[in-house]
Short mmCIF file of C-alpha atoms in Angstrom, two decimals:
data_model
loop_
_atom_site.label_atom_id
_atom_site.label_comp_id
_atom_site.label_asym_id
_atom_site.label_seq_id
_atom_site.Cartn_x
_atom_site.Cartn_y
_atom_site.Cartn_z
CA MET A 1269 47.41 153.01 85.76
CA GLN A 1270 51.17 152.98 85.31
CA LEU A 1271 52.86 149.64 85.96
CA ASN A 1272 56.53 149.35 86.79
CA ARG A 1273 58.77 147.25 84.57
CA PRO A 1274 59.03 143.94 86.57
CA ALA A 1275 55.27 143.87 87.20
CA SER A 1276 54.45 144.43 83.54
CA PHE A 1277 56.99 141.74 82.56
CA LEU A 1278 55.33 139.31 84.99
CA LEU A 1279 51.92 140.13 83.57
CA LEU A 1280 53.23 139.63 80.04
CA LEU A 1281 54.67 136.26 81.08
CA LEU A 1282 51.37 135.23 82.62
CA TRP A 1283 49.46 136.36 79.55
CA MET A 1284 51.84 134.44 77.26
CA SER A 1285 51.52 131.28 79.34
CA GLY A 1286 47.74 131.66 79.16
CA GLY A 1287 48.00 132.11 75.38
CA ILE A 1288 50.00 128.93 74.93
CA HIS A 1289 47.61 127.14 77.20
CA ALA A 1290 44.66 128.38 75.14
CA GLN A 1291 46.28 127.20 71.91
CA GLU A 1292 46.66 123.73 73.35
CA LYS A 1293 42.99 123.63 74.20
CA ALA A 1294 41.89 125.07 70.85
CA PRO A 1295 39.67 122.13 69.75
CA SER A 1296 36.08 122.31 70.86
CA THR A 1297 34.80 120.44 73.89
CA LEU A 1298 33.08 117.97 71.55
CA HIS A 1299 36.40 117.13 69.93
CA ILE A 1300 38.03 116.72 73.33
CA SER A 1301 35.29 114.46 74.61
CA LEU A 1302 35.46 112.35 71.42
CA ALA A 1303 39.24 112.10 71.72
CA GLN A 1304 38.90 111.15 75.38
CA SER A 1305 36.45 108.40 74.58
CA ALA A 1306 38.60 107.13 71.71
CA VAL A 1307 41.92 107.18 73.55
CA GLY A 1308 40.43 106.23 76.89
CA GLU A 1309 41.91 109.07 78.86
CA CYS A 1310 42.39 108.12 82.49
CA GLN A 1311 40.56 109.75 85.36
CA SER A 1312 43.65 111.45 86.78
CA ASP A 1313 44.18 113.32 83.49
CA LEU A 1314 40.59 114.49 83.55
CA GLN A 1315 40.98 115.63 87.12
CA ALA A 1316 44.18 117.45 86.21
CA ARG A 1317 42.22 119.44 83.62
CA HIS A 1318 39.71 120.57 86.23
CA ARG A 1319 41.94 121.30 89.19
CA LYS A 1320 40.21 123.09 91.99
CA LEU A 1321 41.89 125.93 93.80
CA LEU A 1322 40.78 124.88 97.25
CA ASN A 1323 38.41 122.40 98.84
CA LEU A 1324 38.09 123.04 102.55
CA ARG A 1325 34.63 121.61 103.09
CA ASP A 1326 35.80 118.87 105.48
CA ALA A 1327 38.72 120.78 106.99
CA ASN A 1328 38.76 121.89 110.64
CA TRP A 1329 38.43 125.53 111.68
CA LYS A 1330 42.19 125.95 112.28
CA THR A 1331 42.90 125.13 108.64
CA LYS A 1332 39.97 127.19 107.38
CA PHE A 1333 40.99 130.39 109.16
CA ASN A 1334 44.75 130.09 108.73
CA PRO A 1335 45.94 132.60 106.10
CA LEU A 1336 49.07 130.50 105.49
CA THR A 1337 46.85 127.70 104.19
CA TYR A 1338 45.50 129.99 101.50
CA LEU A 1339 48.97 131.27 100.68
CA ALA A 1340 50.50 127.79 100.37
CA VAL A 1341 47.61 126.34 98.40
CA GLY A 1342 47.57 129.41 96.16
CA LEU A 1343 51.27 128.97 95.45
CA MET A 1344 50.71 125.31 94.58
CA TYR A 1345 47.82 126.25 92.32
CA THR A 1346 49.95 128.85 90.54
CA TYR A 1347 52.77 126.34 90.14
CA GLN A 1348 50.40 123.74 88.69
CA ASN A 1349 48.76 126.09 86.22
CA VAL A 1350 51.73 128.22 85.15
CA VAL A 1351 55.08 126.54 85.80
CA SER A 1352 54.25 122.82 85.64
CA GLU A 1353 52.53 123.04 82.28
CA GLN A 1354 55.42 124.97 80.73
CA ILE A 1355 58.14 122.57 81.86
CA SER A 1356 55.95 119.53 81.07
CA ALA A 1357 56.88 117.97 84.40
CA GLU A 1358 56.31 114.23 84.70
CA CYS A 1359 55.88 112.59 88.06
CA ASN A 1360 56.71 109.12 89.37
CA TYR A 1361 53.59 109.15 91.50
CA GLU A 1362 49.91 108.85 90.63
CA ILE A 1363 49.19 112.02 92.64
CA SER A 1364 51.86 114.58 91.81
CA CYS A 1365 53.91 116.32 94.52
CA SER A 1366 52.13 119.66 94.17
CA GLU A 1367 48.68 118.07 94.20
CA MET A 1368 49.68 115.94 97.18
CA THR A 1369 50.91 119.00 99.07
CA LYS A 1370 47.70 120.87 98.30
CA LYS A 1371 45.45 118.03 99.38
CA SER A 1372 47.54 117.28 102.48
CA ILE A 1373 47.37 120.92 103.55
CA GLU A 1374 43.61 120.81 103.10
CA ALA A 1375 43.40 117.60 105.14
CA TYR A 1376 46.04 117.97 107.86
CA GLY A 1377 46.90 121.66 108.04
CA ILE A 1378 49.88 123.67 106.96
CA VAL A 1379 52.71 122.00 108.95
CA LYS A 1380 51.96 118.31 108.44
CA GLY A 1381 50.64 118.92 104.92
CA THR A 1382 53.83 120.67 103.84
CA LEU A 1383 55.97 117.92 105.43
CA ILE A 1384 54.01 115.22 103.56
CA GLY A 1385 54.39 117.08 100.27
CA LEU A 1386 58.11 117.67 100.79
CA HIS A 1387 58.61 114.05 101.80
CA GLN A 1388 57.11 112.94 98.50
CA LEU A 1389 59.25 115.48 96.64
CA THR A 1390 62.45 114.17 98.26
CA ASN A 1391 61.41 110.60 97.46
CA CYS A 1392 60.82 111.36 93.80
CA PHE A 1393 63.71 109.79 91.88
CA PRO A 1394 63.68 107.11 89.16
CA GLY A 1395 64.87 104.21 91.37
CA MET A 1396 62.09 104.76 93.90
CA LYS A 1397 59.79 102.40 92.00
CA TYR A 1398 62.00 99.45 92.94
CA GLU A 1399 61.44 100.10 96.63
CA HIS A 1400 57.72 99.46 96.34
CA CYS A 1401 55.82 96.18 96.14
CA ASN A 1402 54.23 95.11 92.86
CA HIS A 1403 50.71 95.97 93.90
CA ALA A 1404 51.73 99.53 94.78
CA LEU A 1405 52.51 100.28 91.12
CA SER A 1406 49.75 101.20 88.70
CA ALA A 1407 49.30 99.92 85.14
CA ASN A 1408 51.27 102.88 83.75
CA ASN A 1409 54.15 102.08 86.15
CA LYS A 1410 53.50 104.90 88.60
CA ILE A 1411 53.56 104.62 92.36
CA ILE A 1412 50.07 104.63 93.82
CA ASN A 1413 49.88 107.08 96.69
CA ALA A 1414 47.07 108.46 98.82
CA VAL A 1415 46.58 111.46 101.06
CA HIS A 1416 44.68 109.54 103.72
CA GLU A 1417 46.48 106.38 104.77
CA MET B 1320 23.22 97.86 71.49
CA LEU B 1321 21.58 95.81 74.24
CA PHE B 1322 21.64 92.38 72.60
CA THR B 1323 25.04 91.85 71.07
CA ASN B 1324 24.36 88.25 70.12
CA LYS B 1325 21.52 85.78 69.93
CA PHE B 1326 22.44 84.12 73.24
CA ARG B 1327 21.97 87.35 75.07
CA PHE B 1328 18.61 87.88 73.41
CA LEU B 1329 17.48 84.34 74.23
CA SER B 1330 18.59 84.74 77.82
CA TRP B 1331 16.64 87.94 78.12
CA LEU B 1332 13.58 86.32 76.54
CA PHE B 1333 13.89 83.42 78.97
CA CYS B 1334 14.04 85.85 81.88
CA CYS B 1335 10.86 87.61 80.72
CA LEU B 1336 8.94 84.39 80.19
CA THR B 1337 9.96 82.59 83.35
CA CYS B 1338 10.01 85.36 85.93
CA SER B 1339 6.25 85.79 86.22
CA GLY B 1340 5.56 82.06 86.30
CA TYR B 1341 7.88 80.73 89.00
CA ALA B 1342 8.52 81.94 92.52
CA GLN B 1343 11.71 79.92 92.98
CA VAL B 1344 15.11 80.89 91.56
CA ASP B 1345 16.24 78.61 88.74
CA THR B 1346 19.74 77.76 89.92
CA ALA B 1347 20.72 76.00 86.70
CA PHE B 1348 19.83 79.10 84.70
CA VAL B 1349 21.65 81.38 87.15
CA GLY B 1350 24.69 79.10 86.82
CA TYR B 1351 24.50 79.43 83.04
CA LEU B 1352 24.31 83.24 83.28
CA SER B 1353 27.20 83.29 85.73
CA ARG B 1354 29.46 80.99 83.69
CA ASN B 1355 28.91 83.00 80.52
CA GLN B 1356 29.36 86.27 82.41
CA LEU B 1357 26.05 87.68 81.18
CA ARG B 1358 26.06 90.34 83.83
CA THR B 1359 23.09 92.43 82.71
CA GLU B 1360 20.82 89.43 82.22
CA HIS B 1361 22.03 87.91 85.48
CA PHE B 1362 21.16 91.04 87.41
CA ALA B 1363 17.85 91.49 85.59
CA TYR B 1364 16.82 87.92 86.38
CA LEU B 1365 17.74 88.13 90.07
CA GLY B 1366 16.19 91.59 90.31
CA LYS B 1367 12.83 90.22 89.27
CA GLN B 1368 13.08 87.38 91.80
CA VAL B 1369 13.60 89.57 94.87
CA GLY B 1370 11.57 88.22 97.78
CA SER B 1371 11.70 84.60 96.61
CA PRO B 1372 13.61 82.13 98.76
CA GLY B 1373 17.23 81.79 97.70
CA THR B 1374 17.42 85.16 95.91
CA ALA B 1375 19.57 86.83 98.58
CA TYR B 1376 21.96 83.87 98.43
CA GLN B 1377 22.18 84.16 94.64
CA LEU B 1378 22.59 87.94 94.89
CA ALA B 1379 25.41 87.46 97.40
CA LYS B 1380 27.13 85.18 94.90
CA TYR B 1381 26.45 87.74 92.16
CA TYR B 1382 28.14 90.49 94.20
CA LEU B 1383 31.04 88.15 94.81
CA GLN B 1384 31.49 87.55 91.10
CA TYR B 1385 31.12 91.26 90.26
CA PRO B 1386 32.66 92.59 93.47
CA ASN B 1387 30.65 94.90 95.68
CA ASP B 1388 31.49 94.14 99.29
CA THR B 1389 28.74 96.16 100.94
CA LEU B 1390 25.93 94.63 98.89
CA PHE B 1391 27.48 91.18 99.25
CA LEU B 1392 27.45 91.41 103.04
CA GLU B 1393 23.91 92.83 103.04
CA ASN B 1394 22.63 89.85 101.02
CA PHE B 1395 24.79 87.43 103.00
CA ARG B 1396 23.14 88.56 106.24
CA ARG B 1397 19.70 87.82 104.81
CA GLU B 1398 20.45 84.21 103.95
CA SER B 1399 23.66 83.42 105.78
CA ALA B 1400 22.62 79.83 106.62
CA LEU B 1401 22.06 79.00 102.96
CA PHE B 1402 25.28 80.71 101.90
CA CYS B 1403 27.33 78.93 104.56
CA ALA B 1404 26.00 75.59 103.36
CA ASP B 1405 27.84 76.21 100.07
CA SER B 1406 31.50 75.50 100.81
CA ASN B 1407 32.60 76.75 97.38
CA ALA B 1408 30.96 80.13 97.89
CA VAL B 1409 32.35 80.49 101.42
CA ASN B 1410 35.88 79.73 100.21
CA ARG B 1411 35.46 82.15 97.36
CA ALA B 1412 34.27 84.88 99.74
CA SER B 1413 37.17 84.27 102.12
CA THR B 1414 39.64 84.40 99.22
CA HIS B 1415 38.08 87.64 98.02
CA PHE B 1416 38.28 89.27 101.44
CA LEU B 1417 42.00 88.53 101.70
CA GLN B 1418 42.43 91.42 99.29
CA PRO B 1419 42.55 94.85 100.96
CA SER B 1420 38.98 95.79 101.78
CA PRO B 1421 37.36 97.83 104.57
CA GLN B 1422 34.90 94.99 105.18
CA ALA B 1423 37.54 92.24 105.42
CA ALA B 1424 37.75 92.45 109.22
CA TYR B 1425 33.97 92.22 109.49
CA TRP B 1426 33.87 89.14 107.26
CA PHE B 1427 36.59 87.24 109.10
CA ASP B 1428 35.47 88.26 112.59
CA SER B 1429 31.71 87.94 112.26
CA CYS B 1430 30.74 85.91 109.20
CA SER B 1431 33.45 83.46 108.22
CA TRP B 1432 33.12 81.39 111.42
CA LYS B 1433 29.47 80.66 110.63
CA ALA B 1434 30.64 78.17 108.02
CA PRO B 1435 30.87 74.54 109.22
CA ALA B 1436 34.16 73.61 110.85
CA ASN B 1437 34.89 70.95 108.23
CA TYR B 1438 35.50 73.61 105.56
CA ARG B 1439 39.25 73.15 105.65
CA VAL B 1440 40.11 75.82 103.06
CA ASN B 1441 38.00 78.42 104.81
CA LEU B 1442 39.78 77.70 108.08
CA GLU B 1443 43.16 77.97 106.36
CA ILE B 1444 42.26 81.33 104.83
CA ALA B 1445 40.95 82.61 108.14
CA ARG B 1446 44.23 81.56 109.77
CA ILE B 1447 46.19 83.43 107.11
CA TYR B 1448 44.17 86.58 107.77
CA GLN B 1449 44.66 86.16 111.51
CA ALA B 1450 48.40 85.72 110.94
CA ALA B 1451 48.47 89.09 109.18
CA ASN B 1452 47.02 90.77 112.27
CA THR B 1453 49.16 88.95 114.83
CA PRO B 1454 52.36 88.00 112.99
CA PHE B 1455 54.46 87.11 116.04
CA GLU B 1456 51.87 84.76 117.51
CA THR B 1457 51.77 82.65 114.36
CA ASP B 1458 54.09 79.78 113.60
CA VAL B 1459 55.29 80.16 110.02
CA ASN B 1460 55.32 76.37 109.53
CA THR B 1461 51.53 76.22 109.89
CA LEU B 1462 51.13 78.30 106.71
CA PRO B 1463 51.33 76.91 103.15
CA ARG B 1464 54.90 76.59 101.89
CA GLN B 1465 54.33 79.02 98.98
CA LEU B 1466 53.34 81.81 101.37
CA GLN B 1467 56.02 81.32 103.99
CA SER B 1468 58.63 83.61 102.41
CA ASP B 1469 56.07 86.43 102.08
CA PHE B 1470 55.02 85.96 105.66
CA LEU B 1471 58.62 86.04 106.92
CA LEU B 1472 59.15 89.25 104.97
CA TYR B 1473 56.05 90.70 106.61
CA GLN B 1474 57.20 89.58 110.06
CA HIS B 1475 60.53 91.26 109.39
CA ALA B 1476 58.84 94.51 108.32
CA TYR B 1477 56.38 94.40 111.24
CA ALA B 1478 59.25 94.31 113.72
CA LYS B 1479 60.51 97.70 112.53
CA LYS B 1480 59.56 100.54 114.85
CA PRO B 1481 58.83 103.99 113.37
CA TRP B 1482 60.41 105.88 116.28
CA ILE B 1483 63.67 103.91 115.83
CA ALA B 1484 63.67 104.83 112.14
CA ALA B 1485 63.10 108.50 113.02
CA THR B 1486 65.91 108.44 115.61
CA CYS B 1487 68.29 106.78 113.13
CA SER B 1488 67.47 109.48 110.58
CA ALA B 1489 68.14 112.16 113.16
CA ILE B 1490 71.60 110.69 113.88
CA VAL B 1491 72.66 109.99 110.28
CA PRO B 1492 70.43 111.47 107.53
CA GLY B 1493 68.63 108.67 105.70
CA LEU B 1494 69.73 105.90 108.08
CA GLY B 1495 66.11 105.33 109.07
CA LYS B 1496 65.33 104.50 105.46
CA LEU B 1497 68.17 102.00 105.38
CA TYR B 1498 66.79 100.52 108.60
CA ILE B 1499 63.48 99.75 106.87
CA GLY B 1500 65.28 98.43 103.78
CA ASN B 1501 65.12 101.35 101.33
CA LYS B 1502 68.75 101.39 100.17
CA ARG B 1503 68.30 103.73 97.21
CA SER B 1504 66.35 106.21 99.28
CA PHE B 1505 69.10 106.17 101.91
CA ALA B 1506 71.81 106.88 99.34
CA VAL B 1507 69.87 109.74 97.72
CA THR B 1508 68.95 111.33 101.05
CA LEU B 1509 72.48 111.12 102.45
CA PHE B 1510 74.06 112.48 99.28
CA SER B 1511 71.66 115.37 98.76
CA LEU B 1512 71.55 116.38 102.43
CA SER B 1513 75.37 116.30 102.62
CA LEU B 1514 75.53 118.47 99.52
CA ILE B 1515 73.10 121.04 100.93
CA GLY B 1516 74.91 120.96 104.29
CA LEU B 1517 78.28 121.54 102.63
CA GLN B 1518 76.82 124.38 100.60
CA GLY B 1519 75.43 125.95 103.78
CA TYR B 1520 78.76 125.57 105.57
CA GLU B 1521 80.64 127.05 102.63
CA SER B 1522 78.38 130.08 102.41
CA TYR B 1523 78.67 130.54 106.19
CA ARG B 1524 82.48 130.36 105.96
CA VAL B 1525 82.72 132.80 103.07
CA HIS B 1526 79.88 135.26 103.74
CA GLY B 1527 79.12 134.88 107.45
CA LEU B 1528 75.88 134.06 109.22
CA ASP B 1529 74.07 137.33 108.37
CA HIS B 1530 74.27 136.89 104.63
CA PRO B 1531 70.94 136.02 102.91
CA LEU B 1532 72.56 133.16 100.97
CA THR B 1533 73.67 131.52 104.23
CA VAL B 1534 70.23 131.95 105.73
CA ILE B 1535 68.61 130.37 102.65
CA ASN B 1536 71.07 127.47 102.53
CA LEU B 1537 70.86 126.69 106.23
CA GLY B 1538 67.07 127.05 106.13
CA LEU B 1539 66.96 124.59 103.25
CA PHE B 1540 69.19 122.20 105.16
CA ALA B 1541 67.05 122.43 108.32
CA THR B 1542 63.84 121.84 106.33
CA TYR B 1543 65.28 118.86 104.49
CA TYR B 1544 66.61 117.44 107.75
CA ALA B 1545 63.17 117.73 109.41
CA VAL B 1546 61.47 116.21 106.34
CA ASN B 1547 63.97 113.34 106.42
CA ILE B 1548 63.07 112.50 110.06
CA PHE B 1549 59.34 112.84 109.44
CA GLY B 1550 59.65 110.84 106.20
CA SER B 1551 61.42 107.94 107.90
CA TYR B 1552 58.67 107.75 110.50
CA ARG B 1553 55.93 107.82 107.89
CA GLU B 1554 57.74 105.49 105.51
CA THR B 1555 57.99 102.76 108.17
CA HIS B 1556 54.21 102.69 108.55
CA ARG B 1557 53.72 102.71 104.79
CA LYS B 1558 56.22 99.95 104.13
CA THR B 1559 54.74 97.64 106.78
CA ARG B 1560 51.25 98.16 105.42
CA GLU B 1561 52.42 97.64 101.85
CA ILE B 1562 54.19 94.35 102.64
CA LYS B 1563 51.15 93.15 104.61
CA ASN B 1564 48.89 93.89 101.63
CA GLN B 1565 51.32 92.12 99.29
CA TYR B 1566 51.31 89.03 101.55
CA LEU B 1567 47.50 88.99 101.64
CA LEU B 1568 47.25 89.54 97.88
CA ASN B 1569 49.66 86.68 97.21
CA ALA B 1570 47.62 84.47 99.55
CA SER B 1571 44.45 85.47 97.72
CA THR B 1572 46.00 84.63 94.35
CA TYR B 1573 47.33 81.33 95.68
CA TYR B 1574 43.92 80.18 96.90
CA HIS B 1575 42.16 81.56 93.87
CA TYR B 1576 44.27 79.43 91.52
CA ARG B 1577 44.29 76.41 93.78
CA TYR B 1578 40.54 76.20 94.29
CA THR B 1579 38.97 77.45 91.08
CA TYR B 1580 35.59 78.89 91.69
CA ASP B 1581 32.67 77.08 90.12
CA PRO B 1582 29.64 79.40 90.13
CA ARG B 1583 27.24 76.48 89.90
#
């Protein structure tokens, strides 16, 4: 099958990002688990390694059968696994903006979920930590946030 | 390794030897296990005593020391009279439930009042919890002096209405955030939204309304504007809840330090 130039470039880019990703994960699972136990890797990091594409088990039928849900969550998943890892993005929040958007869409549907995610994105600047109480900051100085309030 | 030192081994040996012989819980031994934080031995000892009188009371205290609210309340219900006779344990439980917990309301509404009325500290803590639920019906002077500033802050935050914040944000972008006290957030929102608005206006002036750049810029502006209104509404709820939790946490810390828990 003949591919046109932009499509082949995109595929090449995806393949390269996968290659870099694979190099980072080169040590065996035993080594990773030993390193995790030694360093004491936190739960959020472990969860970030095993991100799920979609979890609509508890969602209502409107969310389940809305194609826009799949599109938005798919875009977030692509961002997390391709873009975010390349730019080594660091977030002020315990749950990152993209993860928050994904989970909010799963929980509340496309409109409210997107608004919640965008609200977190617009509130993500360095001084934001000072507008939270002490107990709302975690040990690693990140703002503790939750999908369900 | 199970037995890290000889004390742990001796405690375990004591558990094995005594459990089969006596039906009653040895409170002195439980106190020793609790003071030295020998959690495994403590649980093993109480686990073997299940069914004996006083075990549910001791298990309730165990789940207070190593927090598990559900199991604490389950054991409390079994021997609530015995537990309520221990003023130290009741105060400790009330202090613990000041911290955010789904079972806090149940404890203060249904269990805490079972304690005798002369438990002054318990009554004080219950009043503090009640004040958090009905801030305008509480006189700030009835609370301890160290907690009054936190309570006034909470009262101030509780008075803020989410729909007013949303309306303010609709009039001037970010004003709702200033209304609830987030100055930095207000400045960032106003600056960035003005920038996007100016960009949209500029592209409209130069290229006209049909140009894709204008459509993108104005779409971005409209989205950000909607998010700003929604965010102000949501942020008001979050801020009030956060300040309430901080007030209750400070109260919990205050009582925890003031009345040090003695597990005996």
